[in-house]
Amino acid sequence: MNTAKEIRQQFLDFFESKGHMVVPSAPMVVKNDPTLMFTNAGMNQFKDIFLGNSAPKSKRATDSQKCLRVSGKHNDLEAVGHDGRHHTMFEMLGNWSFGDYFKEEAIAWAWELLTEVYKIDKTKLYATVFEGSADDGTEMDSEALEAWKKHLPEDHIVYGNKHDNFWEMGDTGPCGPCSEIHIDLRSDEEIAKIPGRDMVNTDNDQVIEIWNLVFMQYNRKADGSLEPLPAKNIDTGMGFERLCMVLQGKASNYDTDVFSGMIHKIEELSGHKYHESSKTEVAMRVIADHIRAIAFSIADGQLPSNVKAGYVIRRILRRAVRYGYTFLGFEEPFLCALVPQLIEDMGEAYPELVKQRQLIESVIREEELSFLRTLDRGIRMMDDYMAKNADTKSIPGVDAFILYDTYGFPIDLTGLIAAENGYTVDMDGFNVELQKQKERARNATANEFGDWTVFVDGEEEAFLGYDSLLIEGVRLLKHRTVKQKNKTMIQLVFDRTPFYAEMGGQVGDTGVAISASGEEIRILNTVKENNLTVHIAERVPEDCEGAFTLKVDGARRLKIAANHTATHLLDNALRQVLGTHVEQKGSFVGPDYFRFDFSHFSKVTDEEIRKVEHLVNSMIRNDFHLEEKRDATMDEALGMGAIALFGEKYGDRVRVVKFGPSVELCGGTHATSTGRIGFFKIVSESAIAAGVRRIEALTGEAAENLLDTVSDTLKGIREMFNNVPDITAAVTKMIGENSDARKKLEEYAKEKAAAFARVLAENSEQINGINIATFNRDVDPNMFREAAAILQKEVTNFALAAAFEHDGKPQLLLMYSADLVAAGHNAATDIKEAARFIQGGGGGQPFLATAGGRNTAGLKEALDKLVEVITR
Ligand code: ATP
Ligand code: MG
């Protein structure tokens, strides 16, 4: 039996023998693409080639791509664990043709690989073919049908509609018919009952899709119509784990050697057996699956958080914790304890796991701890909800939604706890709330892309902004309109540009485009989209055809460049001071400040911060000149001492940026020498996750301004103390005096309240046998309450009724001595009767209650009412 590793290698070897270039997997976490958070198919990394924005390096490529299907168009999360073939993270094996071979070869090679290399029984295989769509005016894919007929009998060919057999990348863009290969793994008896062709696409774990061959031949335009693509492409994807299941003769992906080690480890840690019950099966699958997605995301630089991609990872982690908690009895963090097993299984192929083990473990552990606390709180809230709804025995949808949305408490857990206690959950109500939330989210992110208006076709654009901030004679290639959150943006693409597009943490450039007729169009931002440099402009130029002059806002760019160079020096200094485990985990580089996130496992002390600042400033004074190598191979770059980051997508040629001891792979713009930074100052250091710290810092003028503010403040304080030489001693002395004075004041206030209490007691009169003190003048309500509290304890058969105006508002107070409360008087309820005269409400305790209102004219009546209720 072949191991998973051998099976993967056979795939790559096969396509290499057919002239394909073997390329590495792109990172699973997608950075710099507004439309996609995670890689969800092998084709993602080739999107710019399919769109015609970049030329392919080779016309044929093959790879194994890490994918994650947990959000957006492809979301399999809910299925994971419940069936044996859907994962969150999985590997997709693929082969590509970029305007080279087409259907005939793609089908022939798929067949050859499956039946001759992998030796799969031909009679078990089925292929689907697109039947055409009247909506789109597309016909049945007879080309694919004819190609399949050479290999398969007709009763093993199944026709599929647009839903199953037409693949689209998104609402617009490259698309085309596809042909899927399915396999029937059922027993002969079962096959005799229902033929395989009737089982295709019926959501059965034994008749499954293994490979999808996509024939990319159209472009879908914004109006929904299709136009043929000039170059026809092949894009295929085969689920690696499913292939292993087939070739290793297993009943589910989890029984293959990809997962068996992990399942065994979970059995060991939990003390439960995998096949003990359907619940333990599902829980162990969920955990074995999710730990991969979580660990790989963290290694790729995506930490769990409250927003976007980070939130998706947090939800996956919580789902795993919850299954472990509910079905396997894990009440302490356990996912972090599975990382060593994952490393054993996958560390050789994915060294980033080994290298970042400590970070992965501590981030997971911290997340688990915090979610376990949430679970605890959620369970207590459930108790309250159940008590509140004891009559209906139903938890309202809104409450279930609050638990879900605010506390991250999964709805099925809410359902489970409810059921255990004989309650139901109003799922309709819950779904209404969920729908509302989805709509809110959709409205916040909906983009409407117009079609490109093209002026010049096919010319490559180039970034010239490392050397120039102004370029003349530039041609506008195309423009389009994009609507986002009801805002309309104009996007311009030029053949060459000095504008840096937002990337690698560095913000995009701003500036102007000047048309041939002299019209100035402001460029508000510059971003990358599918490898195109897109200039966000305030409007469409009147003259699109003439030559443009592009001019970057130079002063702003210089500040950004200084900050970017400072991040490199900071990185270098941190590694010197804290150790070489420090690794960049993200950054933001703008004109006004920058921040730098890095792995480190404790707080950076004030002393260490000082050291780092001094090191960076000394590198600045050394005035190291920028040494740049734009076209280095990865080996050359590593040879120069550059550090490659995991989770970054590097091309074959990389840019090395060196300033003295600092060497980095970087595409950003930089100061020409470190002296240009001027001066560097850290403003804050904090934790953003377990094992990840954040430093925010300023350079140049911004740092200078900060120091001005600090010294102005200090100067101001000095002046308040008549410029004494030792300001610290003076302030300490004043704080001491201040606290003594406060203590005296408090004593005085107590005495005053006691005196006031005596006056009240002495001025009471007996009505219906009760001593009643009434009061109607303005007084500090705090002192008054204090006095009432003293009286309440000290006197008997006594009530105090007050109605007065304070700060322009009517106030009531009612107090009963302890014996009267014992006899049944209740200030909290009694005061309500009087409160309506001042149009207000109140409350408190049986011995002391207060009320506020709006109608000062009613104070007299309110006081009379108080006396009346006291004596009743
Ligand atoms: P399915 O209908 O089984 O969900 P799909 O139509 O979504 O599959 P494609 O988008 O065509 O699948 O992806 C190509 C291949 O990747 C599939 O043939 C399958 O083998 C594999 N695959 C798809 N989704 C998953 C997943 N969630 N986990 C593991 N493998 C998957
Ligand atoms: Mg699917």
PDB file of C-alpha atoms in Angstrom, residues 492-646:
ATOM      1  CA  LEU A 492      -7.035  53.409 -13.537  1.00  0.00           C
ATOM      2  CA  VAL A 493      -4.300  51.112 -14.854  1.00  0.00           C
ATOM      3  CA  PHE A 494      -1.267  52.578 -16.657  1.00  0.00           C
ATOM      4  CA  ASP A 495       1.467  50.945 -18.696  1.00  0.00           C
ATOM      5  CA  ARG A 496       4.100  52.239 -16.258  1.00  0.00           C
ATOM      6  CA  THR A 497       3.805  53.862 -12.854  1.00  0.00           C
ATOM      7  CA  PRO A 498       5.848  55.425 -10.056  1.00  0.00           C
ATOM      8  CA  PHE A 499       2.967  54.738  -7.612  1.00  0.00           C
ATOM      9  CA  TYR A 500       3.635  52.064  -4.989  1.00  0.00           C
ATOM     10  CA  ALA A 501       0.594  49.821  -4.455  1.00  0.00           C
ATOM     11  CA  GLU A 502      -0.322  48.965  -0.859  1.00  0.00           C
ATOM     12  CA  MET A 503       1.548  45.789   0.014  1.00  0.00           C
ATOM     13  CA  GLY A 504       3.605  44.121   2.689  1.00  0.00           C
ATOM     14  CA  GLY A 505       2.178  46.496   5.299  1.00  0.00           C
ATOM     15  CA  GLN A 506       3.268  49.621   3.424  1.00  0.00           C
ATOM     16  CA  VAL A 507       0.384  51.942   2.479  1.00  0.00           C
ATOM     17  CA  GLY A 508      -0.272  52.868  -1.171  1.00  0.00           C
ATOM     18  CA  ASP A 509       1.007  56.091  -2.717  1.00  0.00           C
ATOM     19  CA  THR A 510      -1.145  59.147  -3.405  1.00  0.00           C
ATOM     20  CA  GLY A 511      -0.522  61.924  -5.916  1.00  0.00           C
ATOM     21  CA  VAL A 512      -1.813  63.186  -9.272  1.00  0.00           C
ATOM     22  CA  ALA A 513      -2.192  62.043 -12.866  1.00  0.00           C
ATOM     23  CA  ILE A 514      -1.945  64.920 -15.337  1.00  0.00           C
ATOM     24  CA  SER A 515      -3.528  64.325 -18.745  1.00  0.00           C
ATOM     25  CA  ALA A 516      -2.239  65.635 -22.076  1.00  0.00           C
ATOM     26  CA  SER A 517      -4.768  68.483 -21.908  1.00  0.00           C
ATOM     27  CA  GLY A 518      -3.441  69.497 -18.490  1.00  0.00           C
ATOM     28  CA  GLU A 519      -6.326  68.079 -16.429  1.00  0.00           C
ATOM     29  CA  GLU A 520      -5.147  67.077 -12.943  1.00  0.00           C
ATOM     30  CA  ILE A 521      -6.755  63.989 -11.470  1.00  0.00           C
ATOM     31  CA  ARG A 522      -6.033  63.188  -7.865  1.00  0.00           C
ATOM     32  CA  ILE A 523      -4.899  59.643  -7.123  1.00  0.00           C
ATOM     33  CA  LEU A 524      -6.357  58.818  -3.697  1.00  0.00           C
ATOM     34  CA  ASN A 525      -4.719  55.445  -3.169  1.00  0.00           C
ATOM     35  CA  THR A 526      -2.913  52.689  -5.025  1.00  0.00           C
ATOM     36  CA  VAL A 527      -3.680  48.984  -4.526  1.00  0.00           C
ATOM     37  CA  LYS A 528      -2.764  45.636  -6.062  1.00  0.00           C
ATOM     38  CA  GLU A 529      -5.500  43.498  -7.567  1.00  0.00           C
ATOM     39  CA  ASN A 530      -4.554  40.202  -9.154  1.00  0.00           C
ATOM     40  CA  ASN A 531      -1.077  41.552  -9.745  1.00  0.00           C
ATOM     41  CA  LEU A 532      -2.329  44.743 -11.444  1.00  0.00           C
ATOM     42  CA  THR A 533      -1.373  48.108  -9.994  1.00  0.00           C
ATOM     43  CA  VAL A 534      -4.718  49.863  -9.649  1.00  0.00           C
ATOM     44  CA  HIS A 535      -4.801  53.629  -9.093  1.00  0.00           C
ATOM     45  CA  ILE A 536      -7.909  54.795  -7.256  1.00  0.00           C
ATOM     46  CA  ALA A 537      -8.794  58.116  -8.872  1.00  0.00           C
ATOM     47  CA  GLU A 538     -11.336  60.795  -8.019  1.00  0.00           C
ATOM     48  CA  ARG A 539     -12.780  60.729 -11.555  1.00  0.00           C
ATOM     49  CA  VAL A 540     -12.319  59.440 -15.087  1.00  0.00           C
ATOM     50  CA  PRO A 541      -9.971  61.685 -17.106  1.00  0.00           C
ATOM     51  CA  GLU A 542     -11.617  63.625 -19.949  1.00  0.00           C
ATOM     52  CA  ASP A 543      -8.787  62.714 -22.276  1.00  0.00           C
ATOM     53  CA  CYS A 544      -7.933  59.068 -21.802  1.00  0.00           C
ATOM     54  CA  GLU A 545      -5.943  58.556 -24.981  1.00  0.00           C
ATOM     55  CA  GLY A 546      -3.155  61.129 -24.679  1.00  0.00           C
ATOM     56  CA  ALA A 547       0.063  60.752 -22.691  1.00  0.00           C
ATOM     57  CA  PHE A 548      -0.124  61.218 -18.908  1.00  0.00           C
ATOM     58  CA  THR A 549       2.348  62.521 -16.398  1.00  0.00           C
ATOM     59  CA  LEU A 550       2.179  60.620 -13.108  1.00  0.00           C
ATOM     60  CA  LYS A 551       3.409  62.349  -9.985  1.00  0.00           C
ATOM     61  CA  VAL A 552       3.622  60.779  -6.524  1.00  0.00           C
ATOM     62  CA  ASP A 553       3.170  62.977  -3.421  1.00  0.00           C
ATOM     63  CA  GLY A 554       6.910  63.079  -2.703  1.00  0.00           C
ATOM     64  CA  ALA A 555       6.912  64.467   0.831  1.00  0.00           C
ATOM     65  CA  ARG A 556       4.495  61.769   1.957  1.00  0.00           C
ATOM     66  CA  ARG A 557       6.472  59.063   0.199  1.00  0.00           C
ATOM     67  CA  LEU A 558       9.717  60.148   1.915  1.00  0.00           C
ATOM     68  CA  LYS A 559       8.091  59.770   5.320  1.00  0.00           C
ATOM     69  CA  ILE A 560       6.737  56.342   4.413  1.00  0.00           C
ATOM     70  CA  ALA A 561      10.144  55.275   3.117  1.00  0.00           C
ATOM     71  CA  ALA A 562      11.864  56.439   6.313  1.00  0.00           C
ATOM     72  CA  ASN A 563       9.347  54.467   8.382  1.00  0.00           C
ATOM     73  CA  HIS A 564       9.787  51.368   6.265  1.00  0.00           C
ATOM     74  CA  THR A 565      13.554  51.469   6.616  1.00  0.00           C
ATOM     75  CA  ALA A 566      13.085  51.955  10.355  1.00  0.00           C
ATOM     76  CA  THR A 567      11.053  48.716  10.570  1.00  0.00           C
ATOM     77  CA  HIS A 568      14.062  46.863   9.151  1.00  0.00           C
ATOM     78  CA  LEU A 569      16.423  48.429  11.682  1.00  0.00           C
ATOM     79  CA  LEU A 570      13.945  47.697  14.464  1.00  0.00           C
ATOM     80  CA  ASP A 571      13.676  44.060  13.366  1.00  0.00           C
ATOM     81  CA  ASN A 572      17.459  43.788  13.426  1.00  0.00           C
ATOM     82  CA  ALA A 573      17.775  45.480  16.841  1.00  0.00           C
ATOM     83  CA  LEU A 574      15.046  43.279  18.362  1.00  0.00           C
ATOM     84  CA  ARG A 575      16.867  40.170  17.225  1.00  0.00           C
ATOM     85  CA  GLN A 576      20.063  41.493  18.786  1.00  0.00           C
ATOM     86  CA  VAL A 577      18.444  42.424  22.095  1.00  0.00           C
ATOM     87  CA  LEU A 578      15.762  39.727  22.536  1.00  0.00           C
ATOM     88  CA  GLY A 579      17.148  36.828  20.482  1.00  0.00           C
ATOM     89  CA  THR A 580      16.833  35.292  17.038  1.00  0.00           C
ATOM     90  CA  HIS A 581      13.443  33.707  17.812  1.00  0.00           C
ATOM     91  CA  VAL A 582      12.037  37.147  17.005  1.00  0.00           C
ATOM     92  CA  GLU A 583      10.219  36.964  13.718  1.00  0.00           C
ATOM     93  CA  GLN A 584       8.093  39.550  11.992  1.00  0.00           C
ATOM     94  CA  LYS A 585       4.377  38.786  12.279  1.00  0.00           C
ATOM     95  CA  GLY A 586       2.963  41.775  10.464  1.00  0.00           C
ATOM     96  CA  SER A 587       3.469  45.470  10.075  1.00  0.00           C
ATOM     97  CA  PHE A 588       1.840  48.714   9.109  1.00  0.00           C
ATOM     98  CA  VAL A 589       3.959  51.392   7.508  1.00  0.00           C
ATOM     99  CA  GLY A 590       2.315  54.756   6.917  1.00  0.00           C
ATOM    100  CA  PRO A 591       3.558  58.327   6.637  1.00  0.00           C
ATOM    101  CA  ASP A 592       2.781  59.264  10.255  1.00  0.00           C
ATOM    102  CA  TYR A 593       3.850  56.224  12.217  1.00  0.00           C
ATOM    103  CA  PHE A 594       4.556  52.540  11.909  1.00  0.00           C
ATOM    104  CA  ARG A 595       3.857  49.420  13.852  1.00  0.00           C
ATOM    105  CA  PHE A 596       5.718  46.171  13.915  1.00  0.00           C
ATOM    106  CA  ASP A 597       4.374  42.853  15.235  1.00  0.00           C
ATOM    107  CA  PHE A 598       6.770  40.060  16.166  1.00  0.00           C
ATOM    108  CA  SER A 599       6.965  36.777  18.018  1.00  0.00           C
ATOM    109  CA  HIS A 600       8.322  37.003  21.561  1.00  0.00           C
ATOM    110  CA  PHE A 601       7.064  35.299  24.681  1.00  0.00           C
ATOM    111  CA  SER A 602       7.204  37.920  27.391  1.00  0.00           C
ATOM    112  CA  LYS A 603       6.788  41.633  27.796  1.00  0.00           C
ATOM    113  CA  VAL A 604       9.655  43.667  26.430  1.00  0.00           C
ATOM    114  CA  THR A 605      11.009  45.454  29.497  1.00  0.00           C
ATOM    115  CA  ASP A 606      11.640  49.197  29.658  1.00  0.00           C
ATOM    116  CA  GLU A 607      15.337  48.477  29.728  1.00  0.00           C
ATOM    117  CA  GLU A 608      15.144  46.329  26.596  1.00  0.00           C
ATOM    118  CA  ILE A 609      13.097  49.029  24.853  1.00  0.00           C
ATOM    119  CA  ARG A 610      15.816  51.542  25.668  1.00  0.00           C
ATOM    120  CA  LYS A 611      18.489  49.250  24.313  1.00  0.00           C
ATOM    121  CA  VAL A 612      16.533  48.716  21.112  1.00  0.00           C
ATOM    122  CA  GLU A 613      16.001  52.459  20.680  1.00  0.00           C
ATOM    123  CA  HIS A 614      19.683  53.147  21.195  1.00  0.00           C
ATOM    124  CA  LEU A 615      20.698  50.443  18.716  1.00  0.00           C
ATOM    125  CA  VAL A 616      18.329  51.711  16.048  1.00  0.00           C
ATOM    126  CA  ASN A 617      19.423  55.316  16.557  1.00  0.00           C
ATOM    127  CA  SER A 618      23.067  54.335  16.354  1.00  0.00           C
ATOM    128  CA  MET A 619      22.358  52.525  13.055  1.00  0.00           C
ATOM    129  CA  ILE A 620      20.678  55.733  11.885  1.00  0.00           C
ATOM    130  CA  ARG A 621      23.736  57.822  12.821  1.00  0.00           C
ATOM    131  CA  ASN A 622      25.964  55.304  11.037  1.00  0.00           C
ATOM    132  CA  ASP A 623      24.169  56.411   7.877  1.00  0.00           C
ATOM    133  CA  PHE A 624      24.285  53.000   6.195  1.00  0.00           C
ATOM    134  CA  HIS A 625      23.516  53.372   2.516  1.00  0.00           C
ATOM    135  CA  LEU A 626      20.817  51.363   0.832  1.00  0.00           C
ATOM    136  CA  GLU A 627      22.332  48.405  -0.982  1.00  0.00           C
ATOM    137  CA  GLU A 628      19.705  46.854  -3.128  1.00  0.00           C
ATOM    138  CA  LYS A 629      19.666  43.765  -5.318  1.00  0.00           C
ATOM    139  CA  ARG A 630      16.461  43.734  -7.350  1.00  0.00           C
ATOM    140  CA  ASP A 631      16.829  40.568  -9.279  1.00  0.00           C
ATOM    141  CA  ALA A 632      18.364  38.047  -6.891  1.00  0.00           C
ATOM    142  CA  THR A 633      17.548  34.358  -6.890  1.00  0.00           C
ATOM    143  CA  MET A 634      16.279  33.023  -3.581  1.00  0.00           C
ATOM    144  CA  ASP A 635      19.619  31.268  -3.042  1.00  0.00           C
ATOM    145  CA  GLU A 636      21.589  34.452  -3.604  1.00  0.00           C
ATOM    146  CA  ALA A 637      19.292  36.303  -1.217  1.00  0.00           C
ATOM    147  CA  LEU A 638      19.662  33.701   1.513  1.00  0.00           C
ATOM    148  CA  GLY A 639      23.408  33.743   0.896  1.00  0.00           C
ATOM    149  CA  MET A 640      23.441  37.475   1.611  1.00  0.00           C
ATOM    150  CA  GLY A 641      21.849  36.713   4.993  1.00  0.00           C
ATOM    151  CA  ALA A 642      18.238  37.581   4.175  1.00  0.00           C
ATOM    152  CA  ILE A 643      15.506  35.908   6.182  1.00  0.00           C
ATOM    153  CA  ALA A 644      12.499  34.561   4.286  1.00  0.00           C
ATOM    154  CA  LEU A 645       9.198  34.642   6.141  1.00  0.00           C
ATOM    155  CA  PHE A 646       6.753  31.761   6.102  1.00  0.00           C
TER     156      PHE A 646
END
